[in-house]
């Protein structure tokens, strides 16, 4: 068995202890930094989270969709398939009551052929206007899109609202404005009769 001199033994023992202290200190620092990061991120992830999710649902004679109006305010879009009437209800974020109702009829713009039996699909998309503010009126941050399944025609609407009026509790009424219109089927595409 080899014999280790006492000077080398103390040096070797000192190196092992020093290495152990470095590893222990690094581990402690890692745990502290990890804990700090986790705590700072959990501050940002506290509930309730401000979620913005547009939704859409379709029944036999009614379609509904939500869309962002401004900031934390969403609008509820309702389409009556039988009449073609489209409405958007805006809730007052302060009172929870209806703060605005905007309306239009989509039949003429869609050139619907099956009045009363129309089959529509509807969805919303976020749209952030460059400018667009006129006086006290602000454009909504979404567009509602409607397609007629029989014709393939598609339209999009948005609204402008008075944010201060809604906050004061005034129920606003207005028109939904046509912003886009088109067809998904070309002349060469024909349906079976």
PDB file of C-alpha atoms in Angstrom:
ATOM      1  CA  UNK A   1       0.000   0.000   0.000  1.00  0.00           C
ATOM      2  CA  UNK A   2       1.491   3.365  -0.942  1.00  0.00           C
ATOM      3  CA  UNK A   3       2.318   5.755   1.816  1.00  0.00           C
ATOM      4  CA  UNK A   4       1.105   9.367   1.524  1.00  0.00           C
ATOM      5  CA  UNK A   5       3.167  11.977   3.259  1.00  0.00           C
ATOM      6  CA  UNK A   6       1.330  14.162   5.726  1.00  0.00           C
ATOM      7  CA  UNK A   7       1.855  17.397   3.728  1.00  0.00           C
ATOM      8  CA  UNK A   8       0.223  15.914   0.640  1.00  0.00           C
ATOM      9  CA  UNK A   9      -2.585  14.482   2.789  1.00  0.00           C
ATOM     10  CA  UNK A  10      -3.443  17.885   4.221  1.00  0.00           C
ATOM     11  CA  UNK A  11      -3.305  19.444   0.747  1.00  0.00           C
ATOM     12  CA  UNK A  12      -5.595  16.747  -0.670  1.00  0.00           C
ATOM     13  CA  UNK A  13      -8.007  17.074   2.275  1.00  0.00           C
ATOM     14  CA  UNK A  14      -8.044  20.892   1.887  1.00  0.00           C
ATOM     15  CA  UNK A  15      -8.795  20.591  -1.852  1.00  0.00           C
ATOM     16  CA  UNK A  16     -11.717  18.208  -1.232  1.00  0.00           C
ATOM     17  CA  UNK A  17     -13.180  20.450   1.495  1.00  0.00           C
ATOM     18  CA  UNK A  18     -12.788  23.543  -0.703  1.00  0.00           C
ATOM     19  CA  UNK A  19     -14.436  21.813  -3.662  1.00  0.00           C
ATOM     20  CA  UNK A  20     -17.296  20.676  -1.387  1.00  0.00           C
ATOM     21  CA  UNK A  21     -17.799  24.252  -0.130  1.00  0.00           C
ATOM     22  CA  UNK A  22     -17.854  25.580  -3.698  1.00  0.00           C
ATOM     23  CA  UNK A  23     -20.478  23.015  -4.749  1.00  0.00           C
ATOM     24  CA  UNK A  24     -22.602  23.675  -1.632  1.00  0.00           C
ATOM     25  CA  UNK A  25     -22.403  27.453  -2.094  1.00  0.00           C
ATOM     26  CA  UNK A  26     -23.289  27.178  -5.808  1.00  0.00           C
ATOM     27  CA  UNK A  27     -26.261  24.968  -4.961  1.00  0.00           C
ATOM     28  CA  UNK A  28     -27.519  27.446  -2.342  1.00  0.00           C
ATOM     29  CA  UNK A  29     -27.124  30.361  -4.747  1.00  0.00           C
ATOM     30  CA  UNK A  30     -28.979  28.380  -7.464  1.00  0.00           C
ATOM     31  CA  UNK A  31     -31.846  27.588  -5.104  1.00  0.00           C
ATOM     32  CA  UNK A  32     -32.101  31.234  -4.007  1.00  0.00           C
ATOM     33  CA  UNK A  33     -32.042  32.554  -7.578  1.00  0.00           C
ATOM     34  CA  UNK A  34     -34.567  29.921  -8.718  1.00  0.00           C
ATOM     35  CA  UNK A  35     -36.886  30.771  -5.831  1.00  0.00           C
ATOM     36  CA  UNK A  36     -36.622  34.484  -6.630  1.00  0.00           C
ATOM     37  CA  UNK A  37     -37.430  33.900 -10.298  1.00  0.00           C
ATOM     38  CA  UNK A  38     -40.350  31.605  -9.468  1.00  0.00           C
ATOM     39  CA  UNK A  39     -41.771  34.158  -7.009  1.00  0.00           C
ATOM     40  CA  UNK A  40     -41.445  37.046  -9.470  1.00  0.00           C
ATOM     41  CA  UNK A  41     -43.192  35.016 -12.195  1.00  0.00           C
ATOM     42  CA  UNK A  42     -45.966  33.901  -9.857  1.00  0.00           C
ATOM     43  CA  UNK A  43     -46.676  37.586  -9.143  1.00  0.00           C
ATOM     44  CA  UNK A  44     -47.391  37.997 -12.842  1.00  0.00           C
ATOM     45  CA  UNK A  45     -49.505  34.824 -13.025  1.00  0.00           C
ATOM     46  CA  UNK A  46     -51.916  35.529 -10.193  1.00  0.00           C
ATOM     47  CA  UNK A  47     -55.564  34.918 -10.871  1.00  0.00           C
ATOM     48  CA  UNK A  48     -57.775  36.237 -12.247  1.00  0.00           C
ATOM     49  CA  UNK A  49     -55.829  36.461 -15.474  1.00  0.00           C
ATOM     50  CA  UNK A  50     -57.053  39.028 -18.002  1.00  0.00           C
ATOM     51  CA  UNK A  51     -58.137  36.662 -20.776  1.00  0.00           C
ATOM     52  CA  UNK A  52     -59.453  37.760 -24.140  1.00  0.00           C
ATOM     53  CA  UNK A  53     -60.934  34.938 -26.133  1.00  0.00           C
ATOM     54  CA  UNK A  54     -63.415  35.387 -28.914  1.00  0.00           C
ATOM     55  CA  UNK A  55     -66.050  32.676 -29.047  1.00  0.00           C
ATOM     56  CA  UNK A  56     -68.718  31.666 -31.512  1.00  0.00           C
ATOM     57  CA  UNK A  57     -71.697  29.326 -31.342  1.00  0.00           C
ATOM     58  CA  UNK A  58     -74.307  28.422 -33.895  1.00  0.00           C
ATOM     59  CA  UNK A  59     -77.806  27.076 -33.533  1.00  0.00           C
ATOM     60  CA  UNK A  60     -80.404  26.307 -36.144  1.00  0.00           C
ATOM     61  CA  UNK A  61     -81.775  29.861 -36.268  1.00  0.00           C
ATOM     62  CA  UNK A  62     -79.360  31.918 -34.153  1.00  0.00           C
ATOM     63  CA  UNK A  63     -75.605  32.541 -34.123  1.00  0.00           C
ATOM     64  CA  UNK A  64     -73.646  34.213 -31.329  1.00  0.00           C
ATOM     65  CA  UNK A  65     -70.045  35.418 -31.110  1.00  0.00           C
ATOM     66  CA  UNK A  66     -68.006  37.615 -28.801  1.00  0.00           C
ATOM     67  CA  UNK A  67     -65.469  40.164 -29.951  1.00  0.00           C
ATOM     68  CA  UNK A  68     -63.165  42.718 -28.355  1.00  0.00           C
ATOM     69  CA  UNK A  69     -64.642  46.195 -28.321  1.00  0.00           C
ATOM     70  CA  UNK A  70     -62.008  48.102 -26.364  1.00  0.00           C
ATOM     71  CA  UNK A  71     -59.473  47.105 -23.718  1.00  0.00           C
ATOM     72  CA  UNK A  72     -61.296  44.790 -21.331  1.00  0.00           C
ATOM     73  CA  UNK A  73     -64.759  45.228 -22.891  1.00  0.00           C
ATOM     74  CA  UNK A  74     -66.230  42.578 -25.171  1.00  0.00           C
ATOM     75  CA  UNK A  75     -69.305  42.780 -27.324  1.00  0.00           C
ATOM     76  CA  UNK A  76     -71.846  40.014 -27.867  1.00  0.00           C
ATOM     77  CA  UNK A  77     -72.849  39.689 -31.521  1.00  0.00           C
ATOM     78  CA  UNK A  78     -76.226  38.025 -32.208  1.00  0.00           C
ATOM     79  CA  UNK A  79     -77.491  37.043 -35.649  1.00  0.00           C
ATOM     80  CA  UNK A  80     -81.093  35.953 -36.233  1.00  0.00           C
ATOM     81  CA  UNK A  81     -80.991  33.656 -39.272  1.00  0.00           C
ATOM     82  CA  UNK A  82     -84.706  34.064 -39.990  1.00  0.00           C
ATOM     83  CA  UNK A  83     -84.693  37.864 -40.268  1.00  0.00           C
ATOM     84  CA  UNK A  84     -81.022  38.641 -40.999  1.00  0.00           C
ATOM     85  CA  UNK A  85     -80.946  41.047 -38.047  1.00  0.00           C
ATOM     86  CA  UNK A  86     -77.473  41.431 -36.525  1.00  0.00           C
ATOM     87  CA  UNK A  87     -77.000  43.088 -33.128  1.00  0.00           C
ATOM     88  CA  UNK A  88     -74.025  43.811 -30.894  1.00  0.00           C
ATOM     89  CA  UNK A  89     -74.561  44.294 -27.179  1.00  0.00           C
ATOM     90  CA  UNK A  90     -71.819  46.047 -25.211  1.00  0.00           C
ATOM     91  CA  UNK A  91     -71.756  45.708 -21.443  1.00  0.00           C
ATOM     92  CA  UNK A  92     -70.793  48.601 -19.189  1.00  0.00           C
ATOM     93  CA  UNK A  93     -67.668  47.379 -17.352  1.00  0.00           C
ATOM     94  CA  UNK A  94     -68.536  49.526 -14.307  1.00  0.00           C
ATOM     95  CA  UNK A  95     -72.194  48.558 -13.860  1.00  0.00           C
ATOM     96  CA  UNK A  96     -72.488  45.264 -15.743  1.00  0.00           C
ATOM     97  CA  UNK A  97     -75.609  46.592 -17.510  1.00  0.00           C
ATOM     98  CA  UNK A  98     -76.023  46.904 -21.272  1.00  0.00           C
ATOM     99  CA  UNK A  99     -74.180  50.052 -22.349  1.00  0.00           C
ATOM    100  CA  UNK A 100     -74.791  49.902 -26.075  1.00  0.00           C
ATOM    101  CA  UNK A 101     -76.815  48.123 -28.739  1.00  0.00           C
ATOM    102  CA  UNK A 102     -75.755  48.365 -32.376  1.00  0.00           C
ATOM    103  CA  UNK A 103     -77.805  46.917 -35.248  1.00  0.00           C
ATOM    104  CA  UNK A 104     -77.961  46.193 -38.956  1.00  0.00           C
ATOM    105  CA  UNK A 105     -79.545  43.719 -41.327  1.00  0.00           C
ATOM    106  CA  UNK A 106     -77.240  41.474 -43.361  1.00  0.00           C
ATOM    107  CA  UNK A 107     -79.709  40.162 -45.990  1.00  0.00           C
ATOM    108  CA  UNK A 108     -79.048  42.772 -48.677  1.00  0.00           C
ATOM    109  CA  UNK A 109     -75.257  42.827 -48.220  1.00  0.00           C
ATOM    110  CA  UNK A 110     -75.094  39.014 -48.368  1.00  0.00           C
ATOM    111  CA  UNK A 111     -77.583  38.805 -51.255  1.00  0.00           C
ATOM    112  CA  UNK A 112     -79.203  35.930 -49.389  1.00  0.00           C
ATOM    113  CA  UNK A 113     -81.458  33.757 -51.494  1.00  0.00           C
ATOM    114  CA  UNK A 114     -83.160  31.716 -48.746  1.00  0.00           C
ATOM    115  CA  UNK A 115     -84.834  34.375 -46.620  1.00  0.00           C
ATOM    116  CA  UNK A 116     -86.188  32.785 -43.444  1.00  0.00           C
ATOM    117  CA  UNK A 117     -84.274  29.553 -44.059  1.00  0.00           C
ATOM    118  CA  UNK A 118     -80.759  30.979 -44.389  1.00  0.00           C
ATOM    119  CA  UNK A 119     -77.832  29.074 -42.964  1.00  0.00           C
ATOM    120  CA  UNK A 120     -75.125  31.443 -41.718  1.00  0.00           C
ATOM    121  CA  UNK A 121     -71.778  31.037 -40.025  1.00  0.00           C
ATOM    122  CA  UNK A 122     -70.314  33.832 -37.924  1.00  0.00           C
ATOM    123  CA  UNK A 123     -67.019  34.587 -36.211  1.00  0.00           C
ATOM    124  CA  UNK A 124     -65.049  37.594 -34.990  1.00  0.00           C
ATOM    125  CA  UNK A 125     -61.487  38.747 -35.412  1.00  0.00           C
ATOM    126  CA  UNK A 126     -59.416  41.411 -33.689  1.00  0.00           C
ATOM    127  CA  UNK A 127     -58.748  44.473 -35.810  1.00  0.00           C
ATOM    128  CA  UNK A 128     -56.836  47.484 -34.530  1.00  0.00           C
ATOM    129  CA  UNK A 129     -57.554  50.530 -36.682  1.00  0.00           C
ATOM    130  CA  UNK A 130     -54.797  53.004 -37.540  1.00  0.00           C
ATOM    131  CA  UNK A 131     -56.448  56.206 -36.426  1.00  0.00           C
ATOM    132  CA  UNK A 132     -60.145  55.905 -37.116  1.00  0.00           C
ATOM    133  CA  UNK A 133     -61.201  57.997 -34.133  1.00  0.00           C
ATOM    134  CA  UNK A 134     -63.763  60.676 -35.033  1.00  0.00           C
ATOM    135  CA  UNK A 135     -64.533  63.160 -32.262  1.00  0.00           C
ATOM    136  CA  UNK A 136     -65.711  61.129 -29.259  1.00  0.00           C
ATOM    137  CA  UNK A 137     -66.294  58.006 -31.355  1.00  0.00           C
ATOM    138  CA  UNK A 138     -63.797  55.152 -31.179  1.00  0.00           C
ATOM    139  CA  UNK A 139     -63.790  52.184 -33.571  1.00  0.00           C
ATOM    140  CA  UNK A 140     -64.220  48.766 -31.985  1.00  0.00           C
ATOM    141  CA  UNK A 141     -61.176  46.500 -31.908  1.00  0.00           C
ATOM    142  CA  UNK A 142     -62.942  43.653 -33.668  1.00  0.00           C
ATOM    143  CA  UNK A 143     -64.800  42.880 -36.845  1.00  0.00           C
ATOM    144  CA  UNK A 144     -67.660  40.366 -37.004  1.00  0.00           C
ATOM    145  CA  UNK A 145     -67.651  38.212 -40.141  1.00  0.00           C
ATOM    146  CA  UNK A 146     -70.753  36.466 -41.501  1.00  0.00           C
ATOM    147  CA  UNK A 147     -70.971  34.017 -44.393  1.00  0.00           C
ATOM    148  CA  UNK A 148     -74.077  32.721 -46.135  1.00  0.00           C
ATOM    149  CA  UNK A 149     -73.600  28.995 -46.748  1.00  0.00           C
ATOM    150  CA  UNK A 150     -76.052  28.956 -49.676  1.00  0.00           C
ATOM    151  CA  UNK A 151     -74.341  31.694 -51.706  1.00  0.00           C
ATOM    152  CA  UNK A 152     -70.801  31.714 -50.304  1.00  0.00           C
ATOM    153  CA  UNK A 153     -71.036  35.475 -49.821  1.00  0.00           C
ATOM    154  CA  UNK A 154     -69.177  37.002 -46.852  1.00  0.00           C
ATOM    155  CA  UNK A 155     -69.503  40.356 -45.081  1.00  0.00           C
ATOM    156  CA  UNK A 156     -67.719  42.040 -42.179  1.00  0.00           C
ATOM    157  CA  UNK A 157     -69.037  44.710 -39.799  1.00  0.00           C
ATOM    158  CA  UNK A 158     -67.632  46.879 -37.042  1.00  0.00           C
ATOM    159  CA  UNK A 159     -68.978  49.652 -34.845  1.00  0.00           C
ATOM    160  CA  UNK A 160     -67.887  52.968 -33.390  1.00  0.00           C
ATOM    161  CA  UNK A 161     -68.814  53.876 -29.833  1.00  0.00           C
ATOM    162  CA  UNK A 162     -68.470  56.656 -27.280  1.00  0.00           C
ATOM    163  CA  UNK A 163     -66.376  55.186 -24.468  1.00  0.00           C
ATOM    164  CA  UNK A 164     -67.067  58.070 -22.058  1.00  0.00           C
ATOM    165  CA  UNK A 165     -70.804  57.773 -22.700  1.00  0.00           C
ATOM    166  CA  UNK A 166     -70.805  54.087 -21.824  1.00  0.00           C
ATOM    167  CA  UNK A 167     -68.777  54.807 -18.663  1.00  0.00           C
ATOM    168  CA  UNK A 168     -71.321  57.478 -17.662  1.00  0.00           C
ATOM    169  CA  UNK A 169     -74.064  54.853 -17.938  1.00  0.00           C
ATOM    170  CA  UNK A 170     -75.611  56.114 -21.180  1.00  0.00           C
ATOM    171  CA  UNK A 171     -77.095  53.337 -23.288  1.00  0.00           C
ATOM    172  CA  UNK A 172     -75.871  53.985 -26.809  1.00  0.00           C
ATOM    173  CA  UNK A 173     -77.528  52.865 -30.002  1.00  0.00           C
ATOM    174  CA  UNK A 174     -76.061  52.900 -33.466  1.00  0.00           C
ATOM    175  CA  UNK A 175     -75.431  51.068 -36.681  1.00  0.00           C
ATOM    176  CA  UNK A 176     -73.004  48.279 -37.399  1.00  0.00           C
ATOM    177  CA  UNK A 177     -70.924  49.494 -40.351  1.00  0.00           C
ATOM    178  CA  UNK A 178     -70.145  47.314 -43.360  1.00  0.00           C
ATOM    179  CA  UNK A 179     -66.350  47.190 -43.790  1.00  0.00           C
ATOM    180  CA  UNK A 180     -65.828  44.293 -46.186  1.00  0.00           C
ATOM    181  CA  UNK A 181     -67.865  42.230 -48.608  1.00  0.00           C
ATOM    182  CA  UNK A 182     -66.968  39.441 -50.977  1.00  0.00           C
ATOM    183  CA  UNK A 183     -67.721  36.043 -52.440  1.00  0.00           C
ATOM    184  CA  UNK A 184     -65.947  32.745 -51.852  1.00  0.00           C
ATOM    185  CA  UNK A 185     -67.248  31.132 -55.014  1.00  0.00           C
ATOM    186  CA  UNK A 186     -66.199  32.187 -58.488  1.00  0.00           C
ATOM    187  CA  UNK A 187     -68.190  32.099 -61.680  1.00  0.00           C
ATOM    188  CA  UNK A 188     -66.731  28.717 -62.631  1.00  0.00           C
ATOM    189  CA  UNK A 189     -67.926  27.009 -59.480  1.00  0.00           C
ATOM    190  CA  UNK A 190     -71.470  25.684 -59.753  1.00  0.00           C
ATOM    191  CA  UNK A 191     -73.599  23.809 -57.267  1.00  0.00           C
ATOM    192  CA  UNK A 192     -75.547  20.699 -58.088  1.00  0.00           C
ATOM    193  CA  UNK A 193     -79.215  21.520 -58.561  1.00  0.00           C
TER     194      UNK A 193
END
